[in-house]
mmCIF file of C-alpha atoms in Angstrom:
data_model
loop_
_atom_site.group_PDB
_atom_site.id
_atom_site.type_symbol
_atom_site.label_atom_id
_atom_site.label_comp_id
_atom_site.label_asym_id
_atom_site.label_seq_id
_atom_site.Cartn_x
_atom_site.Cartn_y
_atom_site.Cartn_z
ATOM 1 C CA MET A 58 -0.203 0.156 0.068
ATOM 2 C CA ALA A 59 1.227 3.493 -0.847
ATOM 3 C CA SER A 60 2.660 5.763 1.987
ATOM 4 C CA THR A 61 2.596 9.506 2.197
ATOM 5 C CA ALA A 62 4.927 11.833 2.822
ATOM 6 C CA LYS A 63 4.259 15.701 3.729
ATOM 7 C CA VAL A 64 7.676 18.285 2.383
ATOM 8 C CA PRO A 65 6.813 21.562 3.647
ATOM 9 C CA LEU A 66 7.086 24.532 1.864
ATOM 10 C CA ALA A 67 7.700 28.446 1.968
ATOM 11 C CA CYS A 68 6.055 29.368 -1.250
ATOM 12 C CA SER A 69 3.096 27.583 -2.977
ATOM 13 C CA PRO A 70 3.434 26.355 -6.738
ATOM 14 C CA SER A 71 2.333 28.951 -9.459
ATOM 15 C CA LEU A 72 -0.444 27.862 -11.468
ATOM 16 C CA LEU A 73 1.332 26.308 -14.540
ATOM 17 C CA ASP A 74 1.292 22.590 -16.319
ATOM 18 C CA ASN A 75 4.071 20.785 -15.577
ATOM 19 C CA ASN A 76 5.332 23.088 -12.295
ATOM 20 C CA LEU A 77 7.274 20.400 -10.893
ATOM 21 C CA SER A 78 10.691 18.922 -11.886
ATOM 22 C CA ALA A 79 12.838 16.384 -10.474
ATOM 23 C CA LEU A 80 16.311 15.000 -10.552
ATOM 24 C CA ASN A 81 17.206 12.575 -7.951
ATOM 25 C CA TYR A 82 16.250 13.876 -4.232
ATOM 26 C CA ASP A 83 16.162 17.297 -5.940
ATOM 27 C CA LEU A 84 12.580 19.127 -6.673
ATOM 28 C CA ALA A 85 12.169 22.157 -8.810
ATOM 29 C CA TYR A 86 9.385 24.384 -8.806
ATOM 30 C CA CYS A 87 7.941 27.930 -10.142
ATOM 31 C CA HIS A 88 6.255 30.660 -7.660
ATOM 32 C CA HIS A 89 5.432 34.025 -9.403
ATOM 33 C CA ASN A 90 8.786 35.107 -10.380
ATOM 34 C CA GLN A 91 10.612 32.827 -8.089
ATOM 35 C CA ALA A 92 12.516 29.392 -8.509
ATOM 36 C CA CYS A 93 12.434 26.927 -5.649
ATOM 37 C CA VAL A 94 14.518 24.165 -5.451
ATOM 38 C CA VAL A 95 13.644 21.454 -2.497
ATOM 39 C CA ASN A 96 16.126 19.052 -1.424
ATOM 40 C CA THR A 97 14.430 15.809 0.479
ATOM 41 C CA GLN A 98 17.295 14.139 1.130
ATOM 42 C CA GLY A 99 17.826 13.199 5.146
ATOM 43 C CA SER A 100 15.847 14.321 7.748
ATOM 44 C CA ALA A 101 16.111 17.717 6.679
ATOM 45 C CA VAL A 102 14.208 19.502 4.302
ATOM 46 C CA GLN A 103 16.213 22.485 2.190
ATOM 47 C CA VAL A 104 14.535 24.932 0.591
ATOM 48 C CA THR A 105 16.158 27.608 -1.455
ATOM 49 C CA SER A 106 14.590 30.255 -3.935
ATOM 50 C CA GLY A 107 15.740 32.654 -6.449
ATOM 51 C CA SER A 108 14.268 35.401 -8.396
ATOM 52 C CA GLN A 109 15.064 36.217 -12.355
ATOM 53 C CA GLY A 110 16.342 39.575 -11.845
ATOM 54 C CA GLN A 111 15.530 42.681 -13.164
ATOM 55 C CA GLY A 112 11.489 43.240 -13.498
ATOM 56 C CA GLN A 113 10.824 40.043 -11.784
ATOM 57 C CA LYS A 114 8.221 38.946 -14.192
ATOM 58 C CA PRO A 115 6.275 35.777 -13.897
ATOM 59 C CA LEU A 116 8.266 32.313 -14.477
ATOM 60 C CA GLN A 117 6.790 30.151 -16.837
ATOM 61 C CA GLN A 118 9.144 27.042 -15.917
ATOM 62 C CA ALA A 119 11.839 25.371 -13.719
ATOM 63 C CA CYS A 120 13.556 22.955 -14.975
ATOM 64 C CA LEU A 121 16.882 20.909 -13.233
ATOM 65 C CA ILE A 122 19.238 20.124 -15.963
ATOM 66 C CA SER A 123 22.337 17.714 -15.668
ATOM 67 C CA PHE A 124 25.070 19.447 -17.453
ATOM 68 C CA LYS A 125 28.308 17.290 -18.063
ATOM 69 C CA ASP A 126 29.938 19.633 -15.494
ATOM 70 C CA GLN A 127 27.013 20.192 -13.136
ATOM 71 C CA VAL A 128 23.478 20.504 -12.130
ATOM 72 C CA ALA A 129 21.629 23.522 -12.769
ATOM 73 C CA VAL A 130 18.066 25.173 -12.540
ATOM 74 C CA VAL A 131 16.983 25.998 -16.098
ATOM 75 C CA LEU A 132 14.228 28.679 -15.974
ATOM 76 C CA ALA A 133 12.191 29.441 -19.086
ATOM 77 C CA THR A 134 10.774 33.267 -18.470
ATOM 78 C CA THR A 135 8.630 36.111 -20.074
ATOM 79 C CA ARG A 136 11.696 37.222 -21.199
ATOM 80 C CA GLY A 137 13.749 34.418 -22.531
ATOM 81 C CA LEU A 138 15.953 31.940 -20.302
ATOM 82 C CA GLN A 139 18.236 31.594 -17.186
ATOM 83 C CA VAL A 140 20.520 29.162 -15.745
ATOM 84 C CA TRP A 141 21.586 29.122 -12.408
ATOM 85 C CA ASP A 142 23.299 26.532 -9.971
ATOM 86 C CA ILE A 143 21.241 24.739 -7.867
ATOM 87 C CA SER A 144 21.902 26.599 -4.900
ATOM 88 C CA MET A 145 20.244 29.652 -6.509
ATOM 89 C CA ASP A 146 22.833 31.854 -5.946
ATOM 90 C CA GLN A 147 24.487 31.947 -8.849
ATOM 91 C CA LEU A 148 23.124 33.195 -12.389
ATOM 92 C CA LEU A 149 25.435 30.960 -15.085
ATOM 93 C CA PHE A 150 23.801 32.470 -18.171
ATOM 94 C CA GLN A 151 20.970 34.669 -19.168
ATOM 95 C CA TRP A 152 19.503 34.588 -22.877
ATOM 96 C CA ASP A 153 16.666 37.717 -23.711
ATOM 97 C CA VAL A 154 13.981 37.081 -26.340
ATOM 98 C CA PRO A 155 15.169 39.710 -29.097
ATOM 99 C CA THR A 156 14.222 42.373 -29.079
ATOM 100 C CA GLU A 157 12.334 42.533 -32.865
ATOM 101 C CA ALA A 158 10.375 39.708 -31.236
ATOM 102 C CA GLN A 159 9.309 41.658 -28.328
ATOM 103 C CA ALA A 160 8.051 44.215 -30.290
ATOM 104 C CA GLN A 161 5.904 42.084 -32.442
ATOM 105 C CA ALA A 162 4.154 40.217 -29.547
ATOM 106 C CA THR A 163 1.673 43.015 -29.609
ATOM 107 C CA THR A 164 -1.499 40.669 -30.245
ATOM 108 C CA SER A 165 -0.254 37.588 -27.403
ATOM 109 C CA ALA A 166 2.156 37.687 -23.854
ATOM 110 C CA LEU A 167 5.451 37.042 -24.732
ATOM 111 C CA PHE A 168 6.946 33.519 -23.131
ATOM 112 C CA CYS A 169 9.436 30.934 -23.300
ATOM 113 C CA ARG A 170 7.917 27.288 -22.145
ATOM 114 C CA GLY A 171 9.138 23.943 -22.525
ATOM 115 C CA ILE A 172 13.000 23.008 -21.949
ATOM 116 C CA ALA A 173 15.061 19.663 -22.654
ATOM 117 C CA LEU A 174 18.736 18.937 -23.103
ATOM 118 C CA ALA A 175 19.226 17.043 -26.434
ATOM 119 C CA GLU A 176 22.206 15.611 -27.785
ATOM 120 C CA SER A 177 22.403 15.541 -31.598
ATOM 121 C CA GLU A 178 24.433 12.731 -33.507
ATOM 122 C CA ASP A 179 28.065 14.247 -33.359
ATOM 123 C CA ASN A 180 27.421 14.631 -29.558
ATOM 124 C CA THR A 181 27.151 18.219 -29.301
ATOM 125 C CA CYS A 182 24.811 19.134 -26.063
ATOM 126 C CA LEU A 183 22.206 21.396 -26.952
ATOM 127 C CA LEU A 184 20.131 23.151 -24.736
ATOM 128 C CA CYS A 185 16.251 23.981 -26.424
ATOM 129 C CA VAL A 186 13.230 26.191 -25.070
ATOM 130 C CA GLY A 187 10.171 26.975 -26.924
ATOM 131 C CA SER A 188 8.477 30.266 -26.974
ATOM 132 C CA ASN A 189 5.283 31.913 -27.522
ATOM 133 C CA THR A 190 6.078 31.822 -31.166
ATOM 134 C CA GLY A 191 6.180 28.284 -31.908
ATOM 135 C CA LYS A 192 10.233 28.702 -32.479
ATOM 136 C CA ILE A 193 12.243 26.530 -30.630
ATOM 137 C CA HIS A 194 15.426 28.550 -29.702
ATOM 138 C CA THR A 195 18.553 26.388 -29.269
ATOM 139 C CA PHE A 196 22.008 26.582 -27.415
ATOM 140 C CA THR A 197 24.880 24.816 -27.606
ATOM 141 C CA ALA A 198 26.134 23.736 -24.517
ATOM 142 C CA GLY A 199 29.497 22.667 -23.162
ATOM 143 C CA SER A 200 28.733 23.331 -19.703
ATOM 144 C CA ALA A 201 26.109 25.033 -17.607
ATOM 145 C CA ALA A 202 28.268 28.151 -17.765
ATOM 146 C CA GLN A 203 29.633 27.919 -21.386
ATOM 147 C CA ILE A 204 25.886 28.281 -23.084
ATOM 148 C CA ASP A 205 25.767 29.914 -26.579
ATOM 149 C CA HIS A 206 22.681 31.107 -28.799
ATOM 150 C CA ASP A 207 22.723 28.738 -32.003
ATOM 151 C CA TYR A 208 19.685 28.699 -34.185
ATOM 152 C CA ASP A 209 15.774 28.856 -34.075
ATOM 153 C CA LEU A 210 14.101 26.313 -34.741
ATOM 154 C CA CYS A 211 10.858 27.519 -36.765
ATOM 155 C CA HIS A 212 8.219 24.813 -36.970
ATOM 156 C CA HIS A 213 5.114 25.469 -34.991
ATOM 157 C CA THR A 214 2.675 28.090 -35.542
ATOM 158 C CA TRP A 215 1.340 28.181 -31.978
ATOM 159 C CA PRO A 216 2.676 28.446 -29.108
ATOM 160 C CA ILE A 217 5.156 25.528 -28.051
ATOM 161 C CA ALA A 218 3.453 23.971 -24.639
ATOM 162 C CA ALA A 219 6.051 21.025 -23.911
ATOM 163 C CA LEU A 220 9.913 20.071 -25.243
ATOM 164 C CA ALA A 221 10.994 16.664 -24.290
ATOM 165 C CA SER A 222 14.234 14.794 -25.517
ATOM 166 C CA GLY A 223 15.391 11.019 -25.596
ATOM 167 C CA HIS A 224 18.925 12.170 -23.908
ATOM 168 C CA THR A 225 16.689 13.229 -20.730
ATOM 169 C CA SER A 226 13.805 11.279 -20.598
ATOM 170 C CA SER A 227 15.130 7.786 -21.386
ATOM 171 C CA THR A 228 17.706 5.159 -21.415
ATOM 172 C CA THR A 229 20.221 5.726 -24.396
ATOM 173 C CA THR A 230 20.181 1.751 -25.711
ATOM 174 C CA ASN A 231 17.596 3.072 -28.241
ATOM 175 C CA ASN A 232 19.761 5.373 -29.870
ATOM 176 C CA THR A 233 17.062 8.196 -29.180
ATOM 177 C CA GLY A 234 19.273 10.773 -27.547
ATOM 178 C CA SER A 235 19.503 12.364 -30.743
ATOM 179 C CA HIS A 236 15.450 13.075 -30.714
ATOM 180 C CA LEU A 237 13.660 16.220 -29.423
ATOM 181 C CA ALA A 238 9.994 16.367 -29.503
ATOM 182 C CA SER A 239 8.078 19.298 -29.067
ATOM 183 C CA CYS A 240 3.759 19.936 -28.505
ATOM 184 C CA ASP A 241 1.818 22.981 -28.923
ATOM 185 C CA ASP A 242 -1.470 24.639 -27.942
ATOM 186 C CA ASN A 243 -2.788 23.368 -30.770
ATOM 187 C CA GLY A 244 -2.069 20.022 -30.256
ATOM 188 C CA ALA A 245 0.524 19.538 -32.938
ATOM 189 C CA ILE A 246 3.420 17.334 -32.435
ATOM 190 C CA THR A 247 6.525 17.125 -34.208
ATOM 191 C CA VAL A 248 9.591 14.687 -33.329
ATOM 192 C CA PHE A 249 12.832 15.980 -34.541
ATOM 193 C CA GLN A 250 16.625 14.279 -35.316
ATOM 194 C CA ALA A 251 19.206 16.958 -34.751
ATOM 195 C CA LYS A 252 21.767 15.673 -36.251
ATOM 196 C CA SER A 253 24.058 18.700 -35.675
ATOM 197 C CA ALA A 254 24.403 22.632 -33.816
ATOM 198 C CA GLY A 255 21.688 24.001 -36.221
ATOM 199 C CA ASN A 256 20.597 20.739 -38.269
ATOM 200 C CA PHE A 257 17.375 19.504 -37.122
ATOM 201 C CA GLU A 258 15.430 16.992 -39.350
ATOM 202 C CA ALA A 259 11.273 16.625 -38.592
ATOM 203 C CA LYS A 260 11.277 12.959 -38.594
ATOM 204 C CA HIS A 261 7.686 12.901 -37.723
ATOM 205 C CA GLU A 262 4.576 14.912 -37.512
ATOM 206 C CA TRP A 263 0.986 14.993 -36.348
ATOM 207 C CA GLU A 264 -1.320 17.729 -36.676
ATOM 208 C CA GLY A 265 -3.100 19.045 -33.911
ATOM 209 C CA HIS A 266 -7.122 19.156 -33.670
ATOM 210 C CA GLY A 267 -7.463 22.283 -31.424
ATOM 211 C CA VAL A 268 -7.222 20.445 -28.213
ATOM 212 C CA PRO A 269 -3.696 21.367 -26.234
ATOM 213 C CA CYS A 270 -1.172 18.702 -25.830
ATOM 214 C CA ILE A 271 0.505 20.021 -22.528
ATOM 215 C CA ALA A 272 3.511 17.712 -22.129
ATOM 216 C CA VAL A 273 5.373 14.728 -24.178
ATOM 217 C CA ALA A 274 8.111 12.193 -23.288
ATOM 218 C CA ILE A 275 10.598 10.000 -25.111
ATOM 219 C CA LYS A 276 11.158 6.543 -23.016
ATOM 220 C CA ASN A 277 13.025 4.117 -25.322
ATOM 221 C CA SER A 278 11.322 3.935 -28.538
ATOM 222 C CA THR A 279 8.076 5.507 -27.400
ATOM 223 C CA LEU A 280 7.371 8.953 -27.068
ATOM 224 C CA ILE A 281 4.418 9.610 -25.100
ATOM 225 C CA ALA A 282 1.661 12.785 -25.258
ATOM 226 C CA ALA A 283 -0.696 14.429 -22.973
ATOM 227 C CA PHE A 284 -3.495 16.219 -23.988
ATOM 228 C CA CYS A 285 -5.471 18.822 -22.374
ATOM 229 C CA ASP A 286 -8.630 16.529 -22.153
ATOM 230 C CA GLY A 287 -7.074 13.749 -20.645
ATOM 231 C CA SER A 288 -6.430 11.612 -22.852
ATOM 232 C CA VAL A 289 -2.423 9.788 -23.789
ATOM 233 C CA ARG A 290 -1.383 8.502 -26.810
ATOM 234 C CA LEU A 291 1.518 6.410 -27.469
ATOM 235 C CA TYR A 292 3.491 6.613 -30.620
ATOM 236 C CA SER A 293 6.089 4.646 -32.019
ATOM 237 C CA LEU A 294 9.101 6.317 -32.740
ATOM 238 C CA ASP A 295 10.446 3.563 -35.168
ATOM 239 C CA ALA A 296 7.049 3.749 -37.545
ATOM 240 C CA GLY A 297 5.766 6.878 -36.789
ATOM 241 C CA VAL A 298 2.519 5.527 -35.848
ATOM 242 C CA LEU A 299 -0.237 6.240 -33.013
ATOM 243 C CA LYS A 300 0.202 2.495 -30.615
ATOM 244 C CA THR A 301 -2.509 3.106 -28.567
ATOM 245 C CA GLU A 302 -4.495 5.857 -26.910
ATOM 246 C CA LEU A 303 -6.535 5.875 -22.982
ATOM 247 C CA GLN A 304 -8.323 8.008 -21.444
ATOM 248 C CA ALA A 305 -6.196 8.929 -18.257
ATOM 249 C CA HIS A 306 -8.623 11.315 -16.347
ATOM 250 C CA SER A 307 -12.074 12.618 -16.480
ATOM 251 C CA ARG A 308 -10.722 16.209 -16.682
ATOM 252 C CA MET A 309 -7.730 18.119 -17.678
ATOM 253 C CA LEU A 310 -4.275 16.985 -17.345
ATOM 254 C CA SER A 311 -1.975 19.166 -15.877
ATOM 255 C CA ALA A 312 1.289 17.158 -15.518
ATOM 256 C CA MET A 313 3.175 13.937 -17.304
ATOM 257 C CA ALA A 314 6.555 12.659 -16.276
ATOM 258 C CA VAL A 315 8.368 9.379 -17.147
ATOM 259 C CA HIS A 316 9.956 7.382 -14.905
ATOM 260 C CA PRO A 317 14.063 7.553 -15.099
ATOM 261 C CA THR A 318 15.032 3.596 -15.574
ATOM 262 C CA ARG A 319 11.301 1.820 -16.131
ATOM 263 C CA PRO A 320 8.818 1.568 -18.350
ATOM 264 C CA LEU A 321 6.738 3.796 -16.631
ATOM 265 C CA PHE A 322 4.834 6.983 -16.362
ATOM 266 C CA ALA A 323 2.884 9.295 -14.346
ATOM 267 C CA THR A 324 0.115 11.780 -15.039
ATOM 268 C CA ALA A 325 -1.909 14.481 -13.010
ATOM 269 C CA ALA A 326 -5.037 15.918 -13.620
ATOM 270 C CA GLU A 327 -7.287 18.941 -12.508
ATOM 271 C CA ASP A 328 -9.594 16.763 -10.649
ATOM 272 C CA ALA A 329 -7.299 15.741 -8.048
ATOM 273 C CA THR A 330 -6.423 13.074 -9.165
ATOM 274 C CA MET A 331 -3.194 11.048 -10.076
ATOM 275 C CA ALA A 332 -2.180 7.965 -11.938
ATOM 276 C CA VAL A 333 1.505 5.449 -12.464
ATOM 277 C CA TRP A 334 0.996 3.934 -15.885
ATOM 278 C CA GLN A 335 3.127 0.833 -17.345
ATOM 279 C CA MET A 336 3.974 1.087 -20.584
ATOM 280 C CA PRO A 337 2.543 -1.911 -22.764
ATOM 281 C CA ASP A 338 4.495 -4.394 -24.710
ATOM 282 C CA ASP A 339 3.651 -5.274 -28.035
ATOM 283 C CA ASP A 340 0.376 -5.819 -28.123
ATOM 284 C CA GLN A 341 -0.559 -5.223 -24.707
ATOM 285 C CA GLU A 342 -2.588 -2.571 -23.328
ATOM 286 C CA VAL A 343 -1.360 0.386 -21.111
ATOM 287 C CA ASP A 344 -1.918 -0.782 -17.419
ATOM 288 C CA CYS A 345 -2.493 1.655 -14.331
ATOM 289 C CA LYS A 346 -0.441 0.486 -11.691
ATOM 290 C CA TRP A 347 -1.235 2.982 -8.987
ATOM 291 C CA SER A 348 -3.426 6.113 -8.257
ATOM 292 C CA ALA A 349 -4.548 8.546 -5.770
ATOM 293 C CA CYS A 350 -6.844 11.465 -4.987
ATOM 294 C CA TRP A 351 -5.370 14.659 -3.011
ATOM 295 C CA ASN A 352 -8.857 15.735 -2.309
ATOM 296 C CA ASP A 353 -9.491 19.504 -3.199
ATOM 297 C CA ALA A 354 -6.164 19.945 -4.812
ATOM 298 C CA LEU A 355 -5.496 21.517 -7.639
ATOM 299 C CA LEU A 356 -2.436 19.695 -9.124
ATOM 300 C CA THR A 357 0.495 21.310 -10.923
ATOM 301 C CA GLY A 358 3.153 18.941 -11.197
ATOM 302 C CA ILE A 359 3.987 15.230 -11.209
ATOM 303 C CA ALA A 360 7.468 13.896 -11.261
ATOM 304 C CA PHE A 361 9.593 10.479 -9.993
ATOM 305 C CA THR A 362 12.034 11.319 -7.543
ATOM 306 C CA GLY A 363 14.543 10.143 -4.812
ATOM 307 C CA ARG A 364 14.402 6.570 -4.673
ATOM 308 C CA ALA A 365 12.775 4.909 -7.680
ATOM 309 C CA ASN A 366 9.622 4.077 -6.132
ATOM 310 C CA ASP A 367 8.722 7.652 -4.813
ATOM 311 C CA VAL A 368 5.950 9.961 -6.978
ATOM 312 C CA ALA A 369 6.160 13.407 -5.960
ATOM 313 C CA ALA A 370 3.067 15.796 -6.513
ATOM 314 C CA ALA A 371 2.715 19.810 -6.162
ATOM 315 C CA ALA A 372 -0.423 21.864 -6.112
ATOM 316 C CA TYR A 373 -1.278 25.362 -6.856
ATOM 317 C CA ASP A 374 -2.040 27.609 -3.548
ATOM 318 C CA THR A 375 -0.469 24.640 -0.976
ATOM 319 C CA ASP A 376 2.026 24.802 1.438
ATOM 320 C CA GLU A 377 3.602 20.874 0.858
ATOM 321 C CA ILE A 378 4.994 18.542 -1.570
ATOM 322 C CA ARG A 379 3.582 15.277 -1.437
ATOM 323 C CA ILE A 380 5.297 12.278 -1.826
ATOM 324 C CA TRP A 381 3.933 8.430 -2.166
ATOM 325 C CA THR A 382 5.896 5.307 -1.867
ATOM 326 C CA VAL A 383 4.212 3.762 -4.915
ATOM 327 C CA ILE A 384 6.397 1.041 -6.594
#
């Protein structure tokens, strides 16, 4: 039976999709214009936070990324991109959206959203961030402090909702590390092959039909896509076809995460429910391994954390993160 631990928070999570990132025992989330990092290892809970700086505009996403030299907190903001050290004391890199793009954003809010670290076929590390224009801004990342803006990938026409890569969300046994998946607010999904810095090839595309895709993930040779209407679709990266679809929740999905080593993914929705799913083999169906309800909570994030059998969830306007031992 699942057990629950409660991690106290000084700041409540913002009302954003996928507002929880995990790497080992560290958790990161956004609170207005602050990124908060929580370390849950040991008896003492450590919480650090930092502002995005001048102007103090709201954050859109906080993501823990393991670069070659260190773990860093990558922030997508309404100005651009920032990279901080894990203690949130040192700003390692900052990039602002060009002024011409800011001038064009007169009818819609300017923001960056969707963060992923991909590795191209020539072993170049590429930090990628989406934007409200549909562009994906890519950066070469020799380390957390050696980042250079390289190329703007122009493919989507709707705001980017999320990014994922095989490098950060799957094992590398099936050579998916160079895949970059993107989804947008119209539900369109594209999988790119990163050949080298500035050289992306669209490998698979699925059109959108008005239902936003709020999260994508790559696990081995499968692309997992979560949609606003509560459905989750699994696509074959080899064949480029839909493998299966399930109605995971009765109301809007707000977050999805994949297990770092096992064929599992987790979902959370605005109906206060969350679930862990077993990915199918061949003709098998997706199997729900665990589900729970955080009563009266507006869930904003879910992640596998700490020990491989722990699932953490965050909720809007709450003073705690809850962690379940489920597997």
